[in-house]
PDB file of C-alpha atoms in Angstrom:
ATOM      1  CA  UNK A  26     -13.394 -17.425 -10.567  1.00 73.00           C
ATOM      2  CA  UNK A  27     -13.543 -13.663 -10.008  1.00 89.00           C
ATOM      3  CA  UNK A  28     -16.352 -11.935  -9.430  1.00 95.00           C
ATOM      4  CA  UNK A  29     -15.840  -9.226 -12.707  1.00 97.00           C
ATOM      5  CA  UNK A  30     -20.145  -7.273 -12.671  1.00 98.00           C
ATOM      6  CA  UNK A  31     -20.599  -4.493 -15.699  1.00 98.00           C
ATOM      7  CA  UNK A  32     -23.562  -2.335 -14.220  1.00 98.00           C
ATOM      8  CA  UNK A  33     -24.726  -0.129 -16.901  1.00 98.00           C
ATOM      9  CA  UNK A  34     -28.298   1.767 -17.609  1.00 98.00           C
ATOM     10  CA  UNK A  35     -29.656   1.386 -21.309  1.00 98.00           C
ATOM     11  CA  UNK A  36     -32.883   2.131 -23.128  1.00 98.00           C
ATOM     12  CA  UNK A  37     -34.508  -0.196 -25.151  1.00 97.00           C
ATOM     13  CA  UNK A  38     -32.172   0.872 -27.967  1.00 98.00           C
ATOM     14  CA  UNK A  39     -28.963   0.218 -26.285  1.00 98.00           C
ATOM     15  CA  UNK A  40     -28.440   3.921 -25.607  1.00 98.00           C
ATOM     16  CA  UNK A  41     -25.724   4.603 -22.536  1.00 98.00           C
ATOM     17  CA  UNK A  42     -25.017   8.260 -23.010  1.00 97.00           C
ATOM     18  CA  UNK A  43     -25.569  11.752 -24.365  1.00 97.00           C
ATOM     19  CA  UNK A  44     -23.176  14.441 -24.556  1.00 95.00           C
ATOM     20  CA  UNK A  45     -21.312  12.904 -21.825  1.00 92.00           C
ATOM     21  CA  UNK A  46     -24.001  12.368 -19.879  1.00 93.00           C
ATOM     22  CA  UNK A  47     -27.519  10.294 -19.209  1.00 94.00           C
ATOM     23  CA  UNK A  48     -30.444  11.000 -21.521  1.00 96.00           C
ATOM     24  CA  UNK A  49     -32.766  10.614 -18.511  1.00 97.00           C
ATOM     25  CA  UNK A  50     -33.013  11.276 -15.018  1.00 95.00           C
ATOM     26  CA  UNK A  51     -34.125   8.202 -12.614  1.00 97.00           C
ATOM     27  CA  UNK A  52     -33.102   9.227  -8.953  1.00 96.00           C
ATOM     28  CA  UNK A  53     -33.971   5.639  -8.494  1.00 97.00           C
ATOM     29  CA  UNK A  54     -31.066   4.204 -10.526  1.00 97.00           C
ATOM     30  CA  UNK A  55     -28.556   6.224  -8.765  1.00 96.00           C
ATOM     31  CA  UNK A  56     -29.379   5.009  -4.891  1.00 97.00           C
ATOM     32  CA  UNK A  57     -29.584   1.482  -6.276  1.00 98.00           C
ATOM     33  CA  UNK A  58     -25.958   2.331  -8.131  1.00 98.00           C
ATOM     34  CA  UNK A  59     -24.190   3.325  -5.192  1.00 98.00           C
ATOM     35  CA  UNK A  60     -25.702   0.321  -3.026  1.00 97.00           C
ATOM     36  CA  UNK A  61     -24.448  -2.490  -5.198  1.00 97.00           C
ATOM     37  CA  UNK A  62     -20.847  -0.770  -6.067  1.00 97.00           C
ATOM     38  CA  UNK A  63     -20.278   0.710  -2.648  1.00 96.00           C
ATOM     39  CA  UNK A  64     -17.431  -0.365  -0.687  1.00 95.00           C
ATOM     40  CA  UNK A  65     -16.310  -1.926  -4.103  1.00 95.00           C
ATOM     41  CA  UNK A  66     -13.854  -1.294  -7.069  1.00 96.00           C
ATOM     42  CA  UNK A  67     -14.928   0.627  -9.880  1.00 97.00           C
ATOM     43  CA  UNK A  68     -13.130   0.715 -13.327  1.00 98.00           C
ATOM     44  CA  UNK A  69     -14.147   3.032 -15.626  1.00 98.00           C
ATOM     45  CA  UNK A  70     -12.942   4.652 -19.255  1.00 97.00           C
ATOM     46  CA  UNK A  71     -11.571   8.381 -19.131  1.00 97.00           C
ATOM     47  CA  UNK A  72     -14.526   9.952 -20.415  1.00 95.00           C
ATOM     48  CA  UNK A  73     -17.125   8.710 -17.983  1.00 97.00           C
ATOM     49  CA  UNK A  74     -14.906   9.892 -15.370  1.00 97.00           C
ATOM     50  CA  UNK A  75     -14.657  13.788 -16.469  1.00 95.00           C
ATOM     51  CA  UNK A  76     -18.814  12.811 -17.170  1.00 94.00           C
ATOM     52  CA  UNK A  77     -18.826  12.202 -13.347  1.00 96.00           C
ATOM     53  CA  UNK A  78     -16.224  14.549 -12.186  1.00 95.00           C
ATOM     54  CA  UNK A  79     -14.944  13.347  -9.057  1.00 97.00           C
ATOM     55  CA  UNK A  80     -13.859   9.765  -7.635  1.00 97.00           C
ATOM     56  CA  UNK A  81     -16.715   8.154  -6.334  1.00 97.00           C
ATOM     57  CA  UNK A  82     -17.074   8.204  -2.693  1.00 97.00           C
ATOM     58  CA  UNK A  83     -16.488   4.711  -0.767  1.00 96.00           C
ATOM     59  CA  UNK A  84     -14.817   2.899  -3.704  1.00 96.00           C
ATOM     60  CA  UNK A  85     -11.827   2.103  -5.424  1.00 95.00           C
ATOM     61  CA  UNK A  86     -11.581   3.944  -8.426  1.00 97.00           C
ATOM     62  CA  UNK A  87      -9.365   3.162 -11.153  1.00 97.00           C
ATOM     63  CA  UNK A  88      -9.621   4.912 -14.942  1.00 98.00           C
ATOM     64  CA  UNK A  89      -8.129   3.557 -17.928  1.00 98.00           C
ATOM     65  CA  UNK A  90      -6.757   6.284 -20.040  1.00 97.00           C
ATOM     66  CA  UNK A  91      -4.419   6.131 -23.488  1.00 95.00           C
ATOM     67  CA  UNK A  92      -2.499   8.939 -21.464  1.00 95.00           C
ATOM     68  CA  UNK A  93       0.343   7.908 -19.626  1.00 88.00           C
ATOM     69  CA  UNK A  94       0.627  11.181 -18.132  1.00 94.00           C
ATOM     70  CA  UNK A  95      -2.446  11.330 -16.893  1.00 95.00           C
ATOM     71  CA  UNK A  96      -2.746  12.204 -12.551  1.00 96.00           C
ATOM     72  CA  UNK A  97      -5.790  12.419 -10.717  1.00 95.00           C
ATOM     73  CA  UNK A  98      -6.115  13.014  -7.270  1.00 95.00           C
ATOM     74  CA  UNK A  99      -7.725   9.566  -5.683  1.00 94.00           C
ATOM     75  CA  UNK A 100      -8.066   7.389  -8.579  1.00 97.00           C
ATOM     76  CA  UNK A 101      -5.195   4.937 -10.115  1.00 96.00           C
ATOM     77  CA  UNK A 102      -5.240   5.466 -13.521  1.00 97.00           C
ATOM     78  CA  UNK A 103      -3.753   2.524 -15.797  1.00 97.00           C
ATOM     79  CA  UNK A 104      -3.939   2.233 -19.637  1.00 96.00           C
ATOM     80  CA  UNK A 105      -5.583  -1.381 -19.872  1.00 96.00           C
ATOM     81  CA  UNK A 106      -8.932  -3.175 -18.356  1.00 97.00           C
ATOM     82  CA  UNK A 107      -6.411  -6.185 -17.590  1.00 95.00           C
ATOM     83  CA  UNK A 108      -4.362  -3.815 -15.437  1.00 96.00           C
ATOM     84  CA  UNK A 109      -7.367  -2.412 -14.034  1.00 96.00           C
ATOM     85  CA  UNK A 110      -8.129  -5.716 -12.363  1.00 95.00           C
ATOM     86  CA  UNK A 111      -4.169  -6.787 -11.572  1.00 93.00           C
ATOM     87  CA  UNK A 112      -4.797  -4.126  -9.285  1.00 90.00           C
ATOM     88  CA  UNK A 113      -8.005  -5.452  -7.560  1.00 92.00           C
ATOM     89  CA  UNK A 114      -7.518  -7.917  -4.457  1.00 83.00           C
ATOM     90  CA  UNK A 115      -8.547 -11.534  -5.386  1.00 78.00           C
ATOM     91  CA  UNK A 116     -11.580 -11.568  -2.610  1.00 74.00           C
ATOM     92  CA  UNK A 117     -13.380  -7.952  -4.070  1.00 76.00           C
ATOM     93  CA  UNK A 118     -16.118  -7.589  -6.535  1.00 90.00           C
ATOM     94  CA  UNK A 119     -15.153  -5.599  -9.588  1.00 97.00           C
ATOM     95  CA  UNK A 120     -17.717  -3.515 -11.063  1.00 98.00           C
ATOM     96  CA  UNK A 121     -16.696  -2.063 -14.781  1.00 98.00           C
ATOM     97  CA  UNK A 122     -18.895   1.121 -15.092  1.00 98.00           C
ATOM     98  CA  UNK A 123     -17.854   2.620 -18.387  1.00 96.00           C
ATOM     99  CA  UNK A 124     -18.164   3.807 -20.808  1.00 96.00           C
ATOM    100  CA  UNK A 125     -18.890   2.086 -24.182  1.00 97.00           C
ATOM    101  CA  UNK A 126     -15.252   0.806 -25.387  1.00 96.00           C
ATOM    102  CA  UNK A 127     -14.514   0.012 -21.901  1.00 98.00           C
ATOM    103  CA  UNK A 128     -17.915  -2.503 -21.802  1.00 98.00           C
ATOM    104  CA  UNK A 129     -16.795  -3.892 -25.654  1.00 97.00           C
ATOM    105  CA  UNK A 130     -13.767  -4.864 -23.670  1.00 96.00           C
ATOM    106  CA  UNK A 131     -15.285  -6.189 -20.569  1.00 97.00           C
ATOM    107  CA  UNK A 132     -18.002  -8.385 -22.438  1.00 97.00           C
ATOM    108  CA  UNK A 133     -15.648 -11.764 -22.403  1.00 95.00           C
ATOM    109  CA  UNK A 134     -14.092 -11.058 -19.204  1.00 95.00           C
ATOM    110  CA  UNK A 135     -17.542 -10.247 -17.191  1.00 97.00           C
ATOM    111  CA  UNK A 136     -18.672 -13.087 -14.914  1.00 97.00           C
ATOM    112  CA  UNK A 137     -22.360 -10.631 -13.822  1.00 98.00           C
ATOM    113  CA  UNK A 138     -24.125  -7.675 -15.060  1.00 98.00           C
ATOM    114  CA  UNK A 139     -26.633  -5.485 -13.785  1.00 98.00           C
ATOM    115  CA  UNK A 140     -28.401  -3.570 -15.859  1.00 98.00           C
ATOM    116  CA  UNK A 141     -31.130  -0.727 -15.431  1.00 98.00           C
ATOM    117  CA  UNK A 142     -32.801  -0.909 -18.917  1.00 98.00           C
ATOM    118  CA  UNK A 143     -35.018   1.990 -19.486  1.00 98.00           C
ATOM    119  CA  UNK A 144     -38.304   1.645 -21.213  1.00 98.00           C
ATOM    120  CA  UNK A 145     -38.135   3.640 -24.572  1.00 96.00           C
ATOM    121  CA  UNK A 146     -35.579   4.658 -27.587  1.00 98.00           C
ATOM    122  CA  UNK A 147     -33.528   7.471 -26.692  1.00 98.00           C
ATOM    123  CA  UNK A 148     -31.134   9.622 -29.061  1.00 97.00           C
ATOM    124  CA  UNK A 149     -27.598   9.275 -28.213  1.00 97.00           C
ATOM    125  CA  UNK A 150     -24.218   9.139 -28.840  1.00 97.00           C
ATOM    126  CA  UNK A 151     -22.880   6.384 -26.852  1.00 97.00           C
ATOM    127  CA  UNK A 152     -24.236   2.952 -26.942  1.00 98.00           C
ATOM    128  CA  UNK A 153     -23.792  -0.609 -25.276  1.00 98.00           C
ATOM    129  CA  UNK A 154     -22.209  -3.261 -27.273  1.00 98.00           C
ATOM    130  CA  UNK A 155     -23.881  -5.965 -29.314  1.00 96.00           C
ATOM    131  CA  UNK A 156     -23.303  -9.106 -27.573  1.00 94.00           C
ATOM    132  CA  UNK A 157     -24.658 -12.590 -27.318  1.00 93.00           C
ATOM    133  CA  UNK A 158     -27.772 -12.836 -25.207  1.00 92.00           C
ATOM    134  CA  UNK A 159     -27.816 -16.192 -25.289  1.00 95.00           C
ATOM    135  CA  UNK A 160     -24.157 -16.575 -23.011  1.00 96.00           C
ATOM    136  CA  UNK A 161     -26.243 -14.720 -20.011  1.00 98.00           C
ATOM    137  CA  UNK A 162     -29.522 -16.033 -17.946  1.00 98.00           C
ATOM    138  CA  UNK A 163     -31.349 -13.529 -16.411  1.00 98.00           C
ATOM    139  CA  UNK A 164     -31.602 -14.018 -11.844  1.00 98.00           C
ATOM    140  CA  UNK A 165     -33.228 -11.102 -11.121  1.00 98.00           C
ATOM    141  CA  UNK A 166     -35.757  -8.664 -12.295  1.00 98.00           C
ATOM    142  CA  UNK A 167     -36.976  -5.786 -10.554  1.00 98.00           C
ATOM    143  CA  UNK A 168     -39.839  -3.735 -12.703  1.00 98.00           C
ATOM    144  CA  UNK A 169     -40.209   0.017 -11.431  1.00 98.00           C
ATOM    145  CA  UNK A 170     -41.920   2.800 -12.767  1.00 97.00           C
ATOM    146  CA  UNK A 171     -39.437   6.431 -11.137  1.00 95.00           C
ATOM    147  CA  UNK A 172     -40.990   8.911  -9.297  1.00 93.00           C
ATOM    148  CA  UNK A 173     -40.609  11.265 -12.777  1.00 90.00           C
ATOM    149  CA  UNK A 174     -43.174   8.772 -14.227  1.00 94.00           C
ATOM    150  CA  UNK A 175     -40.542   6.841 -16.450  1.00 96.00           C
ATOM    151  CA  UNK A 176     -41.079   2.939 -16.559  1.00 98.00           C
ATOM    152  CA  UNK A 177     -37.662   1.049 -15.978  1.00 98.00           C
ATOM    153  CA  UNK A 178     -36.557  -2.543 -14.622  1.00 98.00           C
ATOM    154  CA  UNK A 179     -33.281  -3.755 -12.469  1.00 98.00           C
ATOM    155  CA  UNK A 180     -32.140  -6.645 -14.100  1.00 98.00           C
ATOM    156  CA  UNK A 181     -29.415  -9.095 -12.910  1.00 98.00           C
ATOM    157  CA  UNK A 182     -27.623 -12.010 -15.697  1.00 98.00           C
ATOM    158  CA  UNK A 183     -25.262 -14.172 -14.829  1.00 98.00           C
ATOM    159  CA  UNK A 184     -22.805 -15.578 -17.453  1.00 97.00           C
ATOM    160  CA  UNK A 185     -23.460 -19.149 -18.650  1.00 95.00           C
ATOM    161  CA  UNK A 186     -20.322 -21.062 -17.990  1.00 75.00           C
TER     162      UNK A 186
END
């Protein structure tokens, strides 16, 4: 079975974005994002692209976009998630890191996740997707308070086959 990992951060209140962006800044998060998707693929939704700007350095990037017309320089862009991962060799990890309708999708194809959750409700815009807690077990936990004072934990689930 392929190895298919949704890394996300989320507050208590399922909150993934703000203004195409993070409601928070945890310096933390970031260095332990780049260590588990480096070297990697990354698939992400249009939008969290532009949020980040660039291709990410030392990874495959691939963005799913409605617009077939759509070019950017280092990145593949395709219009599905199940074209995303056609493109992925068999052997690779495939982290999906974004945004919301691109998780919703992901959900029943997603074999891992790691996920930052952030202590505390934030306001937002863009949120992670209801699903059923009961499909994933929890391997790892990691509880961290980030050097701006904000109390967080790394958590790692494995889907229940």
């Amino acid at each position: 079975m392929r190895k298919i990992s949704i890394i996300v951060a989320m507050s208590q209140n399922s909150v993934i974005g703000l203004k195409n962006g993070l409601p928070w800044h945890i310096p933390e998060d970031l260095k332990n994002f780049r260590k588990i998707t480096i070297n990697h693929s990354v698939i992400m939704g249009r939008k969290t692209y532009d949020s980040i700007g660039k291709p990410l350095k030392d990874r495959d990037n691939i963005v799913i976009s409605r617009d077939a017309s759509l070019k950017i320089d280092g990145v593949e862009v395709v219009n599905s998630l199940e074209k995303a991962i056609s493109k992925i060799a068999e052997s690779s990890e495939i982290f999906i890191i974004g945004g919301q309708q691109i998780y919703s999708i992901a959900l029943s194809l997603s074999t891992h996740m790691y996920v930052t959750k952030v202590d505390g409700n934030f306001d937002g815009d863009a949120f992670f997707p209801d699903y059923i807690q009961d499909e994933w077990r929890e391997v790892a936990r990691e509880d961290l308070i980030s050097e701006n004072e904000l109390k967080f934990s790394f958590l790692k689930y494995e889907k229940i086959i």
